[in-house]
Short mmCIF file of C-alpha atoms in Angstrom, two decimals:
data_model
loop_
_atom_site.label_atom_id
_atom_site.label_comp_id
_atom_site.label_asym_id
_atom_site.label_seq_id
_atom_site.Cartn_x
_atom_site.Cartn_y
_atom_site.Cartn_z
CA UNK G 343 2.60 8.08 48.94
CA UNK G 344 0.94 10.78 46.83
CA UNK G 345 0.83 10.35 43.05
CA UNK G 346 1.33 14.10 42.55
CA UNK G 347 4.60 13.55 40.63
CA UNK G 348 2.73 11.53 38.01
CA UNK G 349 -0.24 13.86 37.62
CA UNK G 350 1.04 17.36 38.29
CA UNK G 351 0.44 18.45 34.69
CA UNK G 352 -3.22 17.37 34.62
CA UNK G 353 -5.89 20.11 34.47
CA UNK G 354 -7.32 18.86 37.75
CA UNK G 355 -3.99 19.14 39.56
CA UNK G 356 -3.30 22.63 38.22
CA UNK G 357 -6.83 23.67 39.15
CA UNK G 358 -6.25 22.46 42.69
CA UNK G 359 -3.07 24.52 42.96
CA UNK G 360 -4.92 27.55 41.54
CA UNK G 361 -7.61 27.23 44.19
CA UNK G 362 -5.11 26.77 47.03
CA UNK G 363 -2.95 29.75 46.12
CA UNK G 364 -5.92 31.97 45.27
CA UNK G 365 -7.13 31.46 48.84
CA UNK G 366 -4.00 33.28 50.10
CA UNK G 367 -4.10 36.01 47.48
CA UNK G 368 -1.58 34.72 44.92
CA UNK G 369 -2.10 34.92 41.15
CA UNK G 370 -0.31 33.07 38.36
CA UNK G 371 2.47 34.52 36.22
CA UNK G 372 3.18 34.49 32.45
CA UNK G 373 4.51 31.79 30.15
CA UNK G 374 8.30 31.94 29.92
CA UNK G 375 9.10 29.67 26.99
CA UNK G 376 10.89 31.28 24.08
CA UNK G 377 11.95 30.40 20.59
CA UNK G 378 14.54 31.66 18.18
CA UNK G 379 16.91 31.02 15.34
CA UNK G 380 20.64 31.18 14.79
CA UNK G 381 22.54 33.84 12.89
CA UNK G 382 26.30 34.15 12.60
CA UNK G 383 26.74 31.64 15.40
CA UNK G 384 24.52 33.54 17.85
CA UNK G 385 21.10 32.69 19.20
CA UNK G 386 18.39 35.19 18.25
CA UNK G 387 15.25 34.93 20.34
CA UNK G 388 11.78 35.41 18.89
CA UNK G 389 8.36 35.25 20.51
CA UNK G 390 7.09 32.17 18.66
CA UNK G 391 8.00 28.49 18.86
CA UNK G 392 6.70 27.01 15.62
CA UNK G 393 7.10 27.51 11.90
CA UNK G 394 4.90 29.71 9.72
CA UNK G 395 2.81 26.83 8.45
CA UNK G 396 0.10 25.36 10.64
CA UNK G 397 -1.18 21.83 10.86
CA UNK G 398 -4.88 21.57 10.12
CA UNK G 399 -7.00 19.03 8.35
CA UNK G 400 -9.87 21.43 7.72
CA UNK G 401 -7.99 23.48 5.16
CA UNK G 402 -5.67 20.92 3.62
CA UNK G 403 -7.33 17.54 3.70
CA UNK G 404 -10.53 15.64 3.16
CA UNK G 405 -11.06 12.53 5.20
CA UNK G 406 -12.31 9.58 3.16
CA UNK G 407 -12.84 6.05 4.41
CA UNK G 408 -11.51 4.43 7.60
CA UNK G 409 -8.29 6.03 8.74
CA UNK G 410 -7.57 7.71 5.39
CA UNK G 411 -6.57 11.27 4.48
CA UNK G 412 -6.60 12.34 0.84
CA UNK G 413 -4.82 15.49 -0.41
CA UNK G 414 -7.37 18.13 -1.29
CA UNK G 415 -7.74 18.74 -5.01
CA UNK G 416 -6.27 15.43 -6.09
CA UNK G 417 -9.71 13.91 -6.59
CA UNK G 418 -9.90 15.66 -9.96
CA UNK G 419 -7.22 13.31 -11.30
CA UNK G 420 -9.22 10.18 -11.99
CA UNK G 421 -6.10 8.26 -13.03
CA UNK G 422 -4.46 8.81 -9.64
CA UNK G 423 -4.83 6.87 -6.37
CA UNK G 424 -3.21 8.41 -3.29
CA UNK G 425 -3.66 8.82 0.44
CA UNK G 426 -2.16 8.84 3.93
CA UNK G 427 -3.31 6.67 6.81
CA UNK G 428 -4.14 7.55 10.40
CA UNK G 429 -4.19 5.05 13.26
CA UNK G 430 -7.99 4.76 13.34
CA UNK G 431 -10.19 2.10 11.81
CA UNK G 432 -8.11 -1.08 12.08
CA UNK G 433 -8.15 -4.43 13.83
CA UNK G 434 -4.88 -4.22 15.78
CA UNK G 435 -5.13 -4.05 19.56
CA UNK G 436 -1.51 -4.17 20.70
CA UNK G 437 -0.95 -0.38 20.67
CA UNK G 438 -4.57 0.50 21.32
CA UNK G 439 -8.08 -0.75 20.52
CA UNK G 440 -9.08 -0.51 16.87
CA UNK G 441 -5.67 0.62 15.65
CA UNK G 442 -4.83 0.57 11.96
CA UNK G 443 -1.23 -0.58 12.20
CA UNK G 444 0.06 -0.91 8.64
CA UNK G 445 3.66 -1.86 9.40
CA UNK G 446 5.00 -5.33 10.12
CA UNK G 447 6.17 -4.51 13.62
CA UNK G 448 7.56 -7.40 15.68
CA UNK G 449 4.77 -7.51 18.28
CA UNK G 450 1.64 -7.14 16.15
CA UNK G 451 0.36 -10.39 14.58
CA UNK G 452 1.01 -10.55 10.84
CA UNK G 453 -2.62 -11.40 10.07
CA UNK G 454 -3.75 -8.13 11.69
CA UNK G 455 -1.38 -6.07 9.55
CA UNK G 456 -2.42 -7.90 6.40
CA UNK G 457 -6.10 -7.26 7.07
CA UNK G 458 -5.43 -3.62 7.92
CA UNK G 459 -3.50 -3.19 4.67
CA UNK G 460 -6.17 -4.92 2.62
CA UNK G 461 -8.90 -2.66 3.97
CA UNK G 462 -6.80 0.49 3.65
CA UNK G 463 -5.74 -0.18 0.06
CA UNK G 464 -9.34 -0.90 -0.95
CA UNK G 465 -10.38 2.40 0.60
CA UNK G 466 -7.79 4.15 -1.58
CA UNK G 467 -8.10 2.27 -4.87
CA UNK G 468 -11.29 0.22 -4.83
CA UNK G 469 -11.87 -3.55 -4.76
CA UNK G 470 -8.89 -4.31 -7.02
CA UNK G 471 -6.15 -1.98 -5.78
CA UNK G 472 -3.22 -3.73 -7.44
CA UNK G 473 0.10 -4.74 -5.93
CA UNK G 474 1.58 -2.82 -3.02
CA UNK G 475 5.33 -2.22 -3.25
CA UNK G 476 7.25 -1.12 -0.18
CA UNK G 477 10.89 -0.77 0.78
CA UNK G 478 13.26 -1.78 3.51
CA UNK G 479 13.77 1.85 4.48
CA UNK G 480 17.23 2.84 5.71
CA UNK G 481 17.27 6.67 5.81
CA UNK G 482 19.16 6.97 2.53
CA UNK G 483 18.70 8.88 -0.74
CA UNK G 484 18.30 5.66 -2.76
CA UNK G 485 15.33 5.78 -5.15
CA UNK G 486 13.99 2.68 -6.90
CA UNK G 487 12.39 2.74 -10.35
CA UNK G 488 9.58 0.20 -10.80
CA UNK G 489 9.35 -0.29 -14.56
CA UNK G 490 8.69 -3.99 -14.99
CA UNK G 491 5.97 -6.57 -14.36
CA UNK G 492 6.37 -8.39 -12.05
CA UNK G 493 8.43 -5.93 -9.97
CA UNK G 494 11.80 -6.86 -8.46
CA UNK G 495 11.62 -9.39 -5.64
CA UNK G 496 11.61 -7.96 -2.12
CA UNK G 497 13.20 -6.80 -0.02
CA UNK G 498 14.01 -3.65 -1.96
CA UNK G 499 16.32 -1.35 -0.04
CA UNK G 500 15.98 2.39 -0.28
CA UNK G 501 13.75 5.31 0.66
CA UNK G 502 12.10 6.33 -2.59
CA UNK G 503 9.94 4.66 -5.24
CA UNK G 504 8.70 5.85 -8.62
CA UNK G 505 6.76 4.33 -11.50
CA UNK G 506 4.60 5.05 -14.52
CA UNK G 507 3.23 1.49 -14.59
CA UNK G 508 -0.42 0.79 -13.86
CA UNK G 509 -1.42 -1.71 -11.23
CA UNK G 510 1.19 -0.78 -8.62
CA UNK G 511 0.74 1.12 -5.38
CA UNK G 512 3.95 2.62 -4.00
CA UNK G 513 4.02 2.62 -0.20
CA UNK G 514 6.11 4.49 2.38
CA UNK G 515 5.92 3.41 6.04
CA UNK G 516 6.33 6.08 8.74
CA UNK G 517 5.79 6.86 12.41
CA UNK G 518 7.17 10.46 12.56
CA UNK G 519 9.32 10.77 9.43
CA UNK G 520 8.00 12.83 6.53
CA UNK G 521 6.17 11.00 3.70
CA UNK G 522 6.11 12.89 0.40
CA UNK G 523 3.93 11.86 -2.56
CA UNK G 524 4.49 13.35 -6.02
CA UNK G 525 2.52 12.94 -9.27
CA UNK G 526 3.22 14.07 -12.83
CA UNK G 527 -0.16 15.19 -14.19
CA UNK G 528 1.06 15.19 -17.80
CA UNK G 529 2.91 11.86 -18.05
CA UNK G 530 0.92 10.01 -15.36
CA UNK G 531 3.98 9.04 -13.34
CA UNK G 532 4.13 8.90 -9.53
CA UNK G 533 6.69 8.79 -6.75
CA UNK G 534 6.81 8.30 -2.98
CA UNK G 535 9.63 9.37 -0.66
CA UNK G 536 10.52 8.63 2.97
CA UNK G 537 12.32 11.63 4.48
CA UNK G 538 13.68 11.40 7.99
CA UNK G 539 16.25 13.99 8.95
CA UNK G 540 19.05 11.96 7.37
CA UNK G 541 17.14 11.50 4.12
CA UNK G 542 16.22 15.16 4.12
CA UNK G 543 19.87 16.08 4.64
CA UNK G 544 20.72 13.84 1.66
CA UNK G 545 18.10 15.73 -0.41
CA UNK G 546 16.02 12.67 -1.22
CA UNK G 547 13.02 14.70 -2.37
CA UNK G 548 15.09 17.06 -4.49
CA UNK G 549 16.96 14.12 -6.00
CA UNK G 550 13.67 12.32 -6.54
CA UNK G 551 12.26 15.15 -8.65
CA UNK G 552 15.45 15.05 -10.70
CA UNK G 553 15.00 11.30 -11.20
CA UNK G 554 11.44 11.85 -12.42
CA UNK G 555 12.71 14.36 -14.94
CA UNK G 556 15.34 11.88 -16.12
CA UNK G 557 13.14 8.78 -16.41
CA UNK G 558 9.74 10.19 -17.32
CA UNK G 559 10.55 13.56 -18.87
CA UNK G 560 8.64 15.25 -16.05
CA UNK G 561 8.48 19.02 -15.97
CA UNK G 562 8.32 20.54 -12.47
CA UNK G 563 5.43 22.76 -13.52
CA UNK G 564 3.35 19.62 -14.19
CA UNK G 565 4.01 18.10 -10.76
CA UNK G 566 1.75 18.06 -7.74
CA UNK G 567 3.04 17.08 -4.30
CA UNK G 568 1.58 16.23 -0.90
CA UNK G 569 3.48 16.12 2.39
CA UNK G 570 1.80 13.74 4.82
CA UNK G 571 1.46 13.55 8.62
CA UNK G 572 4.86 13.85 10.31
CA UNK G 573 6.43 15.10 13.48
CA UNK G 574 6.17 18.89 13.61
CA UNK G 575 8.59 21.58 14.77
CA UNK G 576 6.64 21.69 18.02
CA UNK G 577 7.93 18.24 19.01
CA UNK G 578 11.07 17.41 16.99
CA UNK G 579 14.05 18.20 19.23
CA UNK G 580 17.49 17.50 17.76
CA UNK G 581 21.11 17.91 18.77
CA UNK G 582 23.59 20.61 17.85
CA UNK G 583 25.27 18.24 15.39
CA UNK G 584 22.08 18.00 13.32
CA UNK G 585 21.86 21.78 13.10
CA UNK G 586 25.49 21.99 12.00
CA UNK G 587 24.89 19.34 9.32
CA UNK G 588 21.92 21.25 7.90
CA UNK G 589 23.83 24.54 7.97
CA UNK G 590 26.57 22.94 5.89
CA UNK G 591 24.05 21.88 3.21
CA UNK G 592 21.29 24.48 3.00
CA UNK G 593 21.52 28.25 2.77
CA UNK G 594 18.11 28.57 4.45
CA UNK G 595 18.96 26.23 7.33
CA UNK G 596 18.58 28.94 10.00
CA UNK G 597 14.90 29.30 9.17
CA UNK G 598 14.32 25.59 9.87
CA UNK G 599 15.40 25.72 13.52
CA UNK G 600 13.87 27.24 16.62
CA UNK G 601 14.68 27.23 20.32
CA UNK G 602 12.10 25.89 22.74
CA UNK G 603 12.36 26.09 26.51
CA UNK G 604 10.74 23.23 28.39
CA UNK G 605 8.30 24.40 31.01
CA UNK G 606 6.32 23.11 33.96
CA UNK G 607 2.67 24.31 34.07
CA UNK G 608 2.73 25.01 37.81
CA UNK G 609 6.13 26.73 37.58
CA UNK G 610 4.80 28.93 34.77
CA UNK G 611 1.75 30.02 36.75
CA UNK G 612 3.55 30.61 40.06
CA UNK G 613 7.19 31.48 39.30
CA UNK G 614 7.78 33.13 42.69
CA UNK G 615 7.38 29.78 44.44
CA UNK G 616 10.44 28.42 42.64
CA UNK G 617 12.94 31.23 43.16
CA UNK G 618 16.28 29.95 44.47
CA UNK G 619 19.70 31.41 45.14
CA UNK G 620 21.58 29.17 42.72
CA UNK G 621 25.25 29.69 42.09
CA UNK G 622 26.39 30.69 38.57
CA UNK G 623 26.55 27.69 36.29
CA UNK G 624 23.76 25.87 38.13
CA UNK G 625 20.73 27.48 36.53
CA UNK G 626 18.06 25.67 34.56
CA UNK G 627 19.09 23.87 31.39
CA UNK G 628 19.10 25.86 28.17
CA UNK G 629 16.64 25.56 25.31
CA UNK G 630 16.06 22.59 23.07
CA UNK G 631 16.77 22.94 19.37
CA UNK G 632 13.74 22.00 17.26
CA UNK G 633 13.82 21.20 13.55
CA UNK G 634 10.96 21.87 11.12
CA UNK G 635 11.37 18.78 8.96
CA UNK G 636 8.13 19.38 7.09
CA UNK G 637 9.23 22.83 5.97
CA UNK G 638 12.64 21.44 5.02
CA UNK G 639 11.01 19.05 2.55
CA UNK G 640 8.64 21.71 1.25
CA UNK G 641 11.68 23.84 0.48
CA UNK G 642 13.24 20.95 -1.43
CA UNK G 643 10.12 20.66 -3.57
CA UNK G 644 10.29 24.39 -4.26
CA UNK G 645 13.99 24.25 -5.08
CA UNK G 646 13.27 21.39 -7.49
CA UNK G 647 10.80 23.64 -9.32
CA UNK G 648 7.45 22.42 -8.02
CA UNK G 649 5.08 25.44 -7.85
CA UNK G 650 4.16 26.49 -4.32
CA UNK G 651 0.44 26.34 -5.04
CA UNK G 652 0.77 22.69 -6.06
CA UNK G 653 2.26 21.58 -2.72
CA UNK G 654 -0.21 20.40 -0.07
CA UNK G 655 0.60 19.78 3.60
CA UNK G 656 -1.75 16.96 4.57
CA UNK G 657 -2.19 16.12 8.25
CA UNK G 658 -0.85 17.32 11.55
CA UNK G 659 2.03 16.67 13.96
CA UNK G 660 2.18 12.94 14.62
CA UNK G 661 3.69 13.36 18.09
CA UNK G 662 1.05 15.57 19.70
CA UNK G 663 -2.19 15.64 17.67
CA UNK G 664 -4.86 13.87 19.67
CA UNK G 665 -8.36 12.57 19.06
CA UNK G 666 -11.32 13.78 21.16
CA UNK G 667 -10.85 10.72 23.40
CA UNK G 668 -7.29 11.82 24.21
CA UNK G 669 -5.46 9.17 22.17
CA UNK G 670 -2.87 10.11 19.58
CA UNK G 671 -4.37 10.43 16.11
CA UNK G 672 -1.25 9.04 14.45
CA UNK G 673 1.46 6.56 15.36
CA UNK G 674 4.52 8.35 16.74
CA UNK G 675 7.88 6.76 17.51
CA UNK G 676 8.84 9.70 19.72
CA UNK G 677 5.42 10.33 21.17
CA UNK G 678 5.09 6.70 22.26
CA UNK G 679 8.73 6.08 23.17
CA UNK G 680 9.43 3.60 20.39
CA UNK G 681 6.56 1.20 21.07
CA UNK G 682 4.10 2.03 18.34
CA UNK G 683 2.61 1.01 15.01
CA UNK G 684 3.18 2.47 11.55
CA UNK G 685 1.24 4.57 9.04
CA UNK G 686 1.30 3.95 5.31
CA UNK G 687 1.42 6.61 2.58
CA UNK G 688 0.40 5.29 -0.83
CA UNK G 689 0.34 6.52 -4.43
CA UNK G 690 -0.25 4.78 -7.74
CA UNK G 691 -1.52 5.02 -11.31
CA UNK G 692 -5.06 3.67 -11.31
CA UNK G 693 -5.90 0.60 -13.32
CA UNK G 694 -8.45 0.92 -16.15
CA UNK G 695 -12.02 0.46 -14.97
#
């Protein structure tokens, strides 16, 4: 039996179809996917499928150390340690050779994760990085204040951490959700937030900025923020109920959603081959609704008063950005169907040298 069904989207397969149909005088057609937003309960179609911001490391990040992305411009703050991980440069082999899995997933040996974390934290903060504090994340708006030494015993439940204490590194574990790091450049306080769609809906980032103002006296104009690698609007399909939830909470919700039509590469090139006389009601399925979760959290930072020029988008879409060898650059729960490792986003007040 031919393996065409498993390889029909490969460049080689499409090239073979091109050559076959060109021999009989056929040429390919145009792309038919569309995107749009909602207004007054009606779909409005537009010619693009992604948000206004683009994902690029050349303009927004500087790679430093094994599997580490640092927000551009933050190197000027010598008191601040911060960075986002990629999947490269580790010792795990379960999800791929040389993976830097930084989450205690059930299948990866604990000793691998510990070594990966040790190497990653040293790359961020030097040979004595301090104590890493993480959470048992539950997609909530619960934010934990770390203001004592030693810190509270784990497991801490919640999705946000903040501190002004030296010697701690606050860590958020992700594999598609949005990690947001925030630093107060005046009071030397830091915070880290885990924002999936539920946490975003609960305004965890907006609430977090309010908590920093309450506990540290932070002024939004003194804050800098970095949004790390996360699933982009190109890949994050959601249901109608998610759109309705966002519309009930945010006046700008329509701008966060787009419509994306799935497409087959061969069908796009040769649409005449797939014409059928289908009865009404039996046409192709409608578009998927995609959510721009990164933009949603950027808007929360803006609404909380953080200046736009102090917000950095660091990294690309976790579900589709690939390395030159074809492997995913980041761990992605959706992109790898649930069997994947975890990235770590870290921020802390540096210890005296």
